[in-house]
């Protein structure tokens, strides 16, 4: 294969230290970081003047195809939102609808600086097709729900194994597949134990919702006599390959259980706030040495996929919740959205920071905007002042997906129309 190279020249680099320099990419990897501008020639040269170069953001909890349900049901409690609005619509989903919704989500993520994500939903081979086309990096899981029904449980495993066999490690390695048991209250103990067994055998991750609402905690206590993480620990489900989304309602004992098992947590502040689910004790979790990353959740409960917004919300929410303005500083929040997210997906040696030898998943943020002027503290600006619309250029796996705010993959107008038509048709059936 012919070597292709990219020079990102004369840019402010957000690494272990903030410095001005140039980054050289060959094929899909970073091969050199130098403080000398214009130090080499390359097939592609990107002028980094007045821009910040940062690792691509990692969104550790998404439901991509729910973009089709954006704005469908707002200002409702989670159980009403799910039972009366979302699940009835999802009953009419098809692969074509999920493909359209995933394409739309991929464009939204590219344009707001996300290069890797962790998704749970349905018709995941159609989602994989959209991700492959977009050039993004994704971990996909079929949402498994059996509600104690043995035949349903068997069907969920058949579908999960089909997706693993068809999609895992495809798209030049950009697409991985995980197990996706929905939650302890929708999955039987038998399903969860079998997921644990198969994930260990196959060396795959597990993506699950846990302790999202106080109501859920009560449900699990009534059913199993223990809180959600206690119950999962008792059945031997927890390990360092588990990515648990939300983790809002936690006891001190559960925090210890999470730490002991090295469970990775995905914090979703916007969704938790919008559904009034509560405030996860993130600052306490981080102080305990637990890996906490950031997720948006789906566009039906957020209502966007902008991880820049999640960074700011995560920081501010912990400050007001604890009454301590020093907790969760900007530097830590940026880590949560990059290297901590990469670690949650088991990709910390490949992505999540700007280092020689790592994959070129990179984002350039334009600092020549009113809201980012004066240009003083790049990390502060990225976390507290920037939004997804400030993203200028996005590179994933060494491929330029967006340059100067113009997509180089996917036809934006065509995808928007496709998604609009799919959403209208889906709702007409519901």
CSV table of C-alpha atoms in Angstrom, one decimal:
chain,number,residue,atom,x,y,z
A,1,UNK,CA,0.0,0.0,0.0
A,2,UNK,CA,1.3,3.4,-0.9
A,3,UNK,CA,2.2,5.6,2.1
A,4,UNK,CA,0.1,8.7,2.5
A,5,UNK,CA,1.1,11.5,4.8
A,6,UNK,CA,-0.4,14.5,6.6
A,7,UNK,CA,1.5,17.4,8.1
A,8,UNK,CA,-0.5,19.4,10.7
A,9,UNK,CA,1.8,22.5,10.8
A,10,UNK,CA,2.4,25.2,13.3
A,11,UNK,CA,-0.5,24.2,15.7
A,12,UNK,CA,-1.0,24.4,19.5
A,13,UNK,CA,-0.9,20.8,20.6
A,14,UNK,CA,-2.8,19.6,23.7
A,15,UNK,CA,-0.6,16.8,25.1
A,16,UNK,CA,1.1,16.2,28.4
A,17,UNK,CA,2.2,19.7,28.0
A,18,UNK,CA,0.7,22.4,25.8
A,19,UNK,CA,3.1,23.4,23.1
A,20,UNK,CA,3.3,24.9,19.6
A,21,UNK,CA,4.6,22.5,17.0
A,22,UNK,CA,3.8,20.2,14.1
A,23,UNK,CA,2.4,16.6,13.9
A,24,UNK,CA,3.2,14.3,11.1
A,25,UNK,CA,0.9,11.4,10.2
A,26,UNK,CA,1.7,8.5,7.9
A,27,UNK,CA,-1.1,6.2,6.9
A,28,UNK,CA,-3.1,5.8,10.1
A,29,UNK,CA,-0.5,6.7,12.8
A,30,UNK,CA,1.3,9.7,14.3
A,31,UNK,CA,5.0,9.2,13.4
A,32,UNK,CA,6.5,12.5,14.6
A,33,UNK,CA,5.8,15.5,16.8
A,34,UNK,CA,8.2,18.4,16.3
A,35,UNK,CA,8.5,21.9,17.5
A,36,UNK,CA,9.9,23.0,14.1
A,37,UNK,CA,7.2,24.4,11.7
A,38,UNK,CA,7.3,23.3,8.1
A,39,UNK,CA,9.8,20.6,9.0
A,40,UNK,CA,8.8,18.2,6.3
A,41,UNK,CA,6.8,17.8,3.1
A,42,UNK,CA,3.6,15.7,3.0
A,43,UNK,CA,0.8,14.7,0.7
A,44,UNK,CA,-1.6,16.8,2.7
A,45,UNK,CA,-0.6,20.0,4.6
A,46,UNK,CA,-3.0,21.5,7.2
A,47,UNK,CA,-2.3,24.9,8.4
A,48,UNK,CA,-2.7,24.9,12.2
A,49,UNK,CA,-2.2,28.6,12.8
A,50,UNK,CA,-4.7,29.9,15.4
A,51,UNK,CA,-6.0,26.3,16.0
A,52,UNK,CA,-5.7,23.8,18.8
A,53,UNK,CA,-4.9,20.2,18.0
A,54,UNK,CA,-6.5,17.7,20.5
A,55,UNK,CA,-7.2,14.0,20.6
A,56,UNK,CA,-10.5,13.0,19.0
A,57,UNK,CA,-13.3,12.9,21.6
A,58,UNK,CA,-14.6,9.5,22.7
A,59,UNK,CA,-18.3,9.2,23.4
A,60,UNK,CA,-18.7,6.1,25.7
A,61,UNK,CA,-22.5,5.8,25.7
A,62,UNK,CA,-24.7,6.3,22.6
A,63,UNK,CA,-27.8,5.1,20.8
A,64,UNK,CA,-26.9,6.5,17.4
A,65,UNK,CA,-30.1,5.7,15.5
A,66,UNK,CA,-32.2,7.5,18.1
A,67,UNK,CA,-31.4,10.6,16.2
A,68,UNK,CA,-34.7,9.8,14.4
A,69,UNK,CA,-36.5,10.3,17.7
A,70,UNK,CA,-34.9,13.7,18.5
A,71,UNK,CA,-37.5,15.9,20.1
A,72,UNK,CA,-40.1,13.1,20.1
A,73,UNK,CA,-40.9,13.2,23.8
A,74,UNK,CA,-39.4,15.8,26.1
A,75,UNK,CA,-39.9,16.9,29.7
A,76,UNK,CA,-41.0,13.4,30.9
A,77,UNK,CA,-39.9,11.0,33.7
A,78,UNK,CA,-37.7,8.1,32.4
A,79,UNK,CA,-40.3,5.4,32.8
A,80,UNK,CA,-43.0,7.4,31.0
A,81,UNK,CA,-40.6,8.5,28.3
A,82,UNK,CA,-39.5,4.9,27.7
A,83,UNK,CA,-42.8,3.0,28.1
A,84,UNK,CA,-45.2,5.4,26.5
A,85,UNK,CA,-43.1,7.0,23.8
A,86,UNK,CA,-39.8,5.4,22.9
A,87,UNK,CA,-40.4,1.7,23.1
A,88,UNK,CA,-43.7,1.9,21.1
A,89,UNK,CA,-41.7,3.7,18.3
A,90,UNK,CA,-38.8,1.3,18.6
A,91,UNK,CA,-41.2,-1.6,18.0
A,92,UNK,CA,-41.4,-0.4,14.3
A,93,UNK,CA,-37.7,0.0,13.7
A,94,UNK,CA,-36.1,-1.6,10.7
A,95,UNK,CA,-32.5,-1.9,9.5
A,96,UNK,CA,-33.2,0.8,6.9
A,97,UNK,CA,-34.3,3.2,9.6
A,98,UNK,CA,-31.4,2.4,11.9
A,99,UNK,CA,-29.0,2.9,9.0
A,100,UNK,CA,-30.4,6.4,8.2
A,101,UNK,CA,-30.4,7.4,11.9
A,102,UNK,CA,-26.8,6.2,12.3
A,103,UNK,CA,-25.6,8.0,9.2
A,104,UNK,CA,-27.1,11.2,10.6
A,105,UNK,CA,-25.5,10.6,14.0
A,106,UNK,CA,-22.1,10.0,12.4
A,107,UNK,CA,-22.3,13.3,10.6
A,108,UNK,CA,-23.3,15.1,13.8
A,109,UNK,CA,-20.4,13.4,15.7
A,110,UNK,CA,-17.8,14.2,13.0
A,111,UNK,CA,-18.9,17.9,12.9
A,112,UNK,CA,-18.6,18.1,16.7
A,113,UNK,CA,-15.2,16.4,17.1
A,114,UNK,CA,-16.1,12.9,18.2
A,115,UNK,CA,-14.0,10.2,16.5
A,116,UNK,CA,-14.8,7.1,18.6
A,117,UNK,CA,-18.0,6.0,20.4
A,118,UNK,CA,-19.6,3.1,22.2
A,119,UNK,CA,-23.1,2.3,20.8
A,120,UNK,CA,-25.9,0.0,21.9
A,121,UNK,CA,-29.1,-0.4,19.8
A,122,UNK,CA,-30.7,-2.6,17.2
A,123,UNK,CA,-30.0,-3.7,13.7
A,124,UNK,CA,-26.4,-3.2,14.4
A,125,UNK,CA,-25.1,-4.6,11.2
A,126,UNK,CA,-26.9,-1.7,9.4
A,127,UNK,CA,-25.4,0.7,12.0
A,128,UNK,CA,-21.9,-0.9,11.2
A,129,UNK,CA,-22.5,-0.2,7.5
A,130,UNK,CA,-23.1,3.5,8.3
A,131,UNK,CA,-20.1,3.7,10.6
A,132,UNK,CA,-17.9,2.1,8.0
A,133,UNK,CA,-19.0,4.7,5.4
A,134,UNK,CA,-18.4,7.6,7.8
A,135,UNK,CA,-14.8,6.7,8.6
A,136,UNK,CA,-15.4,6.8,12.4
A,137,UNK,CA,-14.3,4.3,15.0
A,138,UNK,CA,-17.1,2.5,16.9
A,139,UNK,CA,-17.8,-0.2,19.4
A,140,UNK,CA,-21.2,-1.7,18.7
A,141,UNK,CA,-23.5,-3.8,20.7
A,142,UNK,CA,-27.0,-5.3,20.2
A,143,UNK,CA,-29.3,-4.2,23.1
A,144,UNK,CA,-30.3,-7.4,24.8
A,145,UNK,CA,-33.6,-7.6,26.7
A,146,UNK,CA,-35.3,-10.8,27.7
A,147,UNK,CA,-37.5,-9.8,30.7
A,148,UNK,CA,-37.1,-13.4,32.0
A,149,UNK,CA,-38.4,-15.0,28.8
A,150,UNK,CA,-36.3,-18.0,27.8
A,151,UNK,CA,-37.2,-17.9,24.1
A,152,UNK,CA,-36.5,-14.2,24.0
A,153,UNK,CA,-33.1,-14.8,25.7
A,154,UNK,CA,-32.1,-17.3,23.1
A,155,UNK,CA,-33.1,-15.0,20.3
A,156,UNK,CA,-31.0,-12.2,21.8
A,157,UNK,CA,-27.9,-14.3,21.9
A,158,UNK,CA,-28.5,-15.5,18.3
A,159,UNK,CA,-28.6,-11.9,17.2
A,160,UNK,CA,-25.6,-10.9,19.3
A,161,UNK,CA,-23.5,-13.7,18.0
A,162,UNK,CA,-24.6,-12.9,14.4
A,163,UNK,CA,-23.4,-9.3,14.8
A,164,UNK,CA,-20.1,-10.4,16.4
A,165,UNK,CA,-19.4,-12.8,13.5
A,166,UNK,CA,-20.4,-10.3,10.9
A,167,UNK,CA,-19.1,-7.0,12.2
A,168,UNK,CA,-16.3,-7.5,14.8
A,169,UNK,CA,-12.9,-6.1,13.8
A,170,UNK,CA,-14.2,-4.9,10.4
A,171,UNK,CA,-13.6,-1.5,8.6
A,172,UNK,CA,-9.8,-1.8,8.9
A,173,UNK,CA,-10.3,-2.5,12.6
A,174,UNK,CA,-12.3,0.6,13.3
A,175,UNK,CA,-15.4,-1.4,14.2
A,176,UNK,CA,-15.5,-3.7,17.3
A,177,UNK,CA,-18.5,-5.5,18.8
A,178,UNK,CA,-19.4,-5.8,22.5
A,179,UNK,CA,-22.1,-7.6,24.4
A,180,UNK,CA,-25.0,-5.2,25.2
A,181,UNK,CA,-27.3,-6.5,28.0
A,182,UNK,CA,-29.6,-3.5,28.4
A,183,UNK,CA,-29.9,-3.3,32.2
A,184,UNK,CA,-30.3,-5.5,35.3
A,185,UNK,CA,-34.1,-4.7,35.4
A,186,UNK,CA,-34.7,-5.8,31.8
A,187,UNK,CA,-32.3,-8.8,31.7
A,188,UNK,CA,-32.7,-12.0,33.7
A,189,UNK,CA,-29.9,-13.3,35.9
A,190,UNK,CA,-29.5,-16.2,33.4
A,191,UNK,CA,-28.9,-13.7,30.5
A,192,UNK,CA,-26.4,-11.7,32.5
A,193,UNK,CA,-24.4,-14.8,33.6
A,194,UNK,CA,-24.3,-16.1,30.1
A,195,UNK,CA,-23.1,-12.7,28.8
A,196,UNK,CA,-20.3,-12.8,31.4
A,197,UNK,CA,-19.3,-16.3,30.4
A,198,UNK,CA,-19.3,-15.5,26.6
A,199,UNK,CA,-17.6,-12.1,27.0
A,200,UNK,CA,-14.8,-13.7,29.0
A,201,UNK,CA,-14.4,-16.5,26.5
A,202,UNK,CA,-14.3,-14.3,23.4
A,203,UNK,CA,-12.4,-11.4,25.0
A,204,UNK,CA,-15.1,-8.8,24.3
A,205,UNK,CA,-16.4,-5.8,26.2
A,206,UNK,CA,-19.8,-5.6,28.0
A,207,UNK,CA,-21.9,-2.4,27.7
A,208,UNK,CA,-24.8,-2.0,30.1
A,209,UNK,CA,-27.0,0.6,31.8
A,210,UNK,CA,-26.8,0.5,35.6
A,211,UNK,CA,-28.3,2.5,38.5
A,212,UNK,CA,-29.7,5.2,36.2
A,213,UNK,CA,-32.7,6.1,38.4
A,214,UNK,CA,-33.7,5.8,42.1
A,215,UNK,CA,-36.8,3.8,40.9
A,216,UNK,CA,-34.5,1.2,39.2
A,217,UNK,CA,-32.5,0.8,42.5
A,218,UNK,CA,-35.8,0.1,44.3
A,219,UNK,CA,-36.8,-2.5,41.6
A,220,UNK,CA,-33.5,-4.4,41.9
A,221,UNK,CA,-33.6,-4.4,45.7
A,222,UNK,CA,-37.2,-5.7,45.6
A,223,UNK,CA,-36.3,-8.4,43.1
A,224,UNK,CA,-32.9,-9.5,44.3
A,225,UNK,CA,-32.5,-8.1,47.8
A,226,UNK,CA,-29.5,-5.9,46.9
A,227,UNK,CA,-28.6,-2.7,45.1
A,228,UNK,CA,-27.7,-2.9,41.3
A,229,UNK,CA,-23.9,-3.1,41.6
A,230,UNK,CA,-24.2,-5.4,44.7
A,231,UNK,CA,-26.4,-7.7,42.7
A,232,UNK,CA,-24.1,-7.7,39.7
A,233,UNK,CA,-21.1,-8.4,41.9
A,234,UNK,CA,-22.9,-11.3,43.7
A,235,UNK,CA,-23.6,-13.1,40.3
A,236,UNK,CA,-20.0,-12.6,39.2
A,237,UNK,CA,-20.9,-10.2,36.4
A,238,UNK,CA,-18.5,-7.4,37.1
A,239,UNK,CA,-14.9,-7.1,35.8
A,240,UNK,CA,-12.6,-4.7,34.1
A,241,UNK,CA,-14.3,-5.2,30.7
A,242,UNK,CA,-17.6,-3.8,31.8
A,243,UNK,CA,-18.7,-0.3,30.7
A,244,UNK,CA,-21.6,0.8,32.9
A,245,UNK,CA,-23.6,3.8,31.7
A,246,UNK,CA,-25.1,6.4,34.1
A,247,UNK,CA,-24.2,5.0,37.6
A,248,UNK,CA,-26.1,7.8,39.2
A,249,UNK,CA,-27.5,6.2,42.4
A,250,UNK,CA,-24.6,4.6,44.2
A,251,UNK,CA,-23.9,3.7,47.8
A,252,UNK,CA,-20.4,3.8,49.3
A,253,UNK,CA,-20.3,0.0,49.2
A,254,UNK,CA,-21.1,0.0,45.5
A,255,UNK,CA,-18.3,2.6,44.8
A,256,UNK,CA,-16.0,0.1,46.5
A,257,UNK,CA,-17.3,-2.7,44.4
A,258,UNK,CA,-16.9,-0.7,41.2
A,259,UNK,CA,-13.3,0.1,42.2
A,260,UNK,CA,-12.4,-3.4,43.2
A,261,UNK,CA,-13.7,-4.8,39.9
A,262,UNK,CA,-12.2,-1.9,37.8
A,263,UNK,CA,-15.5,-1.3,36.2
A,264,UNK,CA,-15.5,1.6,33.7
A,265,UNK,CA,-18.3,4.2,34.1
A,266,UNK,CA,-19.8,6.4,31.4
A,267,UNK,CA,-21.2,9.7,32.9
A,268,UNK,CA,-24.1,11.2,30.9
A,269,UNK,CA,-24.8,14.6,32.5
A,270,UNK,CA,-27.2,16.1,29.9
A,271,UNK,CA,-29.4,13.0,29.7
A,272,UNK,CA,-29.4,12.5,33.5
A,273,UNK,CA,-30.4,16.2,34.0
A,274,UNK,CA,-33.0,16.2,31.3
A,275,UNK,CA,-34.7,13.0,32.6
A,276,UNK,CA,-34.2,14.2,36.2
A,277,UNK,CA,-32.5,10.9,36.9
A,278,UNK,CA,-30.1,12.5,39.4
A,279,UNK,CA,-26.5,13.5,39.7
A,280,UNK,CA,-23.8,10.9,39.6
A,281,UNK,CA,-21.1,11.4,42.3
A,282,UNK,CA,-18.4,11.8,39.7
A,283,UNK,CA,-15.9,13.8,41.7
A,284,UNK,CA,-16.0,11.2,44.4
A,285,UNK,CA,-15.6,8.4,41.9
A,286,UNK,CA,-12.7,10.1,40.2
A,287,UNK,CA,-11.0,10.7,43.6
A,288,UNK,CA,-11.5,7.0,44.3
A,289,UNK,CA,-9.4,6.2,41.2
A,290,UNK,CA,-12.4,4.9,39.2
A,291,UNK,CA,-12.3,5.3,35.4
A,292,UNK,CA,-15.1,7.7,34.5
A,293,UNK,CA,-15.6,8.8,30.9
A,294,UNK,CA,-18.3,10.8,29.1
A,295,UNK,CA,-21.3,9.9,27.0
A,296,UNK,CA,-24.1,11.8,25.5
A,297,UNK,CA,-26.7,9.0,25.6
A,298,UNK,CA,-29.2,9.1,22.6
A,299,UNK,CA,-30.4,12.2,20.9
A,300,UNK,CA,-33.9,11.4,22.1
A,301,UNK,CA,-32.8,12.3,25.7
A,302,UNK,CA,-30.0,14.8,25.2
A,303,UNK,CA,-31.0,16.1,22.5
A,304,UNK,CA,-27.6,16.2,20.6
A,305,UNK,CA,-24.4,14.3,20.4
A,306,UNK,CA,-22.0,17.3,21.2
A,307,UNK,CA,-19.4,16.0,23.6
A,308,UNK,CA,-18.1,19.5,24.1
A,309,UNK,CA,-21.3,20.3,25.9
A,310,UNK,CA,-21.0,17.2,28.0
A,311,UNK,CA,-17.5,18.3,29.2
A,312,UNK,CA,-18.8,21.7,30.4
A,313,UNK,CA,-21.9,20.2,32.0
A,314,UNK,CA,-19.9,17.5,33.8
A,315,UNK,CA,-17.6,20.0,35.3
A,316,UNK,CA,-20.3,22.5,36.4
A,317,UNK,CA,-22.7,19.9,37.7
A,318,UNK,CA,-20.1,18.5,40.1
A,319,UNK,CA,-19.1,21.9,41.3
A,320,UNK,CA,-22.6,23.0,42.1
A,321,UNK,CA,-23.5,19.6,43.6
A,322,UNK,CA,-20.5,19.5,45.9
A,323,UNK,CA,-20.4,23.2,46.7
A,324,UNK,CA,-16.7,23.1,45.7
A,325,UNK,CA,-15.6,25.0,42.7
A,326,UNK,CA,-12.2,23.2,42.6
A,327,UNK,CA,-13.6,19.7,41.8
A,328,UNK,CA,-13.4,18.2,38.4
A,329,UNK,CA,-11.1,20.9,36.8
A,330,UNK,CA,-11.0,21.4,33.1
A,331,UNK,CA,-7.8,19.3,32.6
A,332,UNK,CA,-9.5,16.2,34.2
A,333,UNK,CA,-12.7,16.7,32.2
A,334,UNK,CA,-10.7,16.8,29.0
A,335,UNK,CA,-9.1,13.5,30.0
A,336,UNK,CA,-12.5,12.0,30.7
A,337,UNK,CA,-13.5,12.9,27.1
A,338,UNK,CA,-10.4,11.5,25.6
A,339,UNK,CA,-7.9,9.1,27.2
A,340,UNK,CA,-10.3,7.9,29.9
A,341,UNK,CA,-12.9,7.1,27.2
A,342,UNK,CA,-10.2,5.3,25.2
A,343,UNK,CA,-9.3,3.3,28.3
A,344,UNK,CA,-13.0,2.4,28.8
A,345,UNK,CA,-13.0,0.9,25.3
A,346,UNK,CA,-9.7,-0.9,25.9
A,347,UNK,CA,-8.0,1.4,23.3
A,348,UNK,CA,-5.8,3.6,25.5
A,349,UNK,CA,-2.7,2.3,23.7
A,350,UNK,CA,-4.1,3.2,20.3
A,351,UNK,CA,-6.1,6.5,20.8
A,352,UNK,CA,-7.0,9.1,23.3
A,353,UNK,CA,-3.8,11.2,23.3
A,354,UNK,CA,-1.4,12.8,20.9
A,355,UNK,CA,1.7,10.5,21.0
A,356,UNK,CA,4.0,9.0,18.4
A,357,UNK,CA,2.9,5.5,17.5
A,358,UNK,CA,-0.8,6.1,18.3
A,359,UNK,CA,-3.5,6.1,15.7
A,360,UNK,CA,-4.2,9.5,14.1
A,361,UNK,CA,-7.6,10.3,15.7
A,362,UNK,CA,-7.3,14.0,15.8
A,363,UNK,CA,-9.4,17.2,16.0
A,364,UNK,CA,-8.5,20.8,15.2
A,365,UNK,CA,-10.5,23.5,16.9
A,366,UNK,CA,-10.7,26.9,15.4
A,367,UNK,CA,-9.7,29.5,18.0
A,368,UNK,CA,-10.4,32.5,15.8
A,369,UNK,CA,-14.0,33.0,17.1
A,370,UNK,CA,-15.5,35.7,19.3
A,371,UNK,CA,-16.3,33.1,22.1
A,372,UNK,CA,-12.8,31.8,22.2
A,373,UNK,CA,-11.1,35.2,22.2
A,374,UNK,CA,-8.7,36.2,23.8
A,375,UNK,CA,-6.8,33.0,23.4
A,376,UNK,CA,-5.3,32.4,26.9
A,377,UNK,CA,-5.8,28.9,28.3
A,378,UNK,CA,-6.5,26.3,25.6
A,379,UNK,CA,-7.8,23.6,27.9
A,380,UNK,CA,-10.1,26.0,29.7
A,381,UNK,CA,-11.3,27.3,26.3
A,382,UNK,CA,-12.0,23.7,25.0
A,383,UNK,CA,-13.9,22.7,28.1
A,384,UNK,CA,-15.7,25.9,29.2
A,385,UNK,CA,-16.1,28.0,26.1
A,386,UNK,CA,-16.0,25.9,23.0
A,387,UNK,CA,-18.8,23.9,21.4
A,388,UNK,CA,-19.0,21.4,18.6
A,389,UNK,CA,-19.5,24.2,16.1
A,390,UNK,CA,-15.9,25.4,16.7
A,391,UNK,CA,-14.5,22.1,15.3
A,392,UNK,CA,-12.6,22.9,12.1
A,393,UNK,CA,-11.0,19.6,10.9
A,394,UNK,CA,-11.4,16.0,12.0
A,395,UNK,CA,-9.1,13.1,11.2
A,396,UNK,CA,-9.9,9.4,12.2
A,397,UNK,CA,-7.5,6.6,11.5
A,398,UNK,CA,-5.4,8.9,9.4
A,399,UNK,CA,-8.2,9.8,7.1
A,400,UNK,CA,-9.5,13.4,6.9
A,401,UNK,CA,-13.2,13.2,7.5
A,402,UNK,CA,-13.8,17.0,7.7
A,403,UNK,CA,-11.6,19.9,6.5
A,404,UNK,CA,-12.2,23.5,7.2
A,405,UNK,CA,-15.7,22.6,8.4
A,406,UNK,CA,-16.5,20.8,5.1
A,407,UNK,CA,-17.3,17.1,5.2
A,408,UNK,CA,-15.1,15.0,3.0
A,409,UNK,CA,-17.1,11.8,3.7
A,410,UNK,CA,-20.9,11.4,3.3
A,411,UNK,CA,-23.2,13.8,1.5
A,412,UNK,CA,-24.7,16.0,4.4
A,413,UNK,CA,-27.8,17.2,2.5
A,414,UNK,CA,-28.5,13.7,1.2
A,415,UNK,CA,-28.2,12.1,4.7
A,416,UNK,CA,-30.4,14.8,6.3
A,417,UNK,CA,-33.1,14.1,3.7
A,418,UNK,CA,-32.8,10.4,4.2
A,419,UNK,CA,-33.1,10.7,8.0
A,420,UNK,CA,-36.0,13.2,7.7
A,421,UNK,CA,-37.9,10.8,5.5
A,422,UNK,CA,-37.1,7.8,7.7
A,423,UNK,CA,-38.2,9.6,10.9
A,424,UNK,CA,-41.5,10.7,9.3
A,425,UNK,CA,-42.2,7.1,8.0
A,426,UNK,CA,-41.3,5.6,11.4
A,427,UNK,CA,-43.5,7.8,13.4
A,428,UNK,CA,-46.4,7.3,10.9
A,429,UNK,CA,-46.3,3.6,11.8
A,430,UNK,CA,-46.2,4.1,15.5
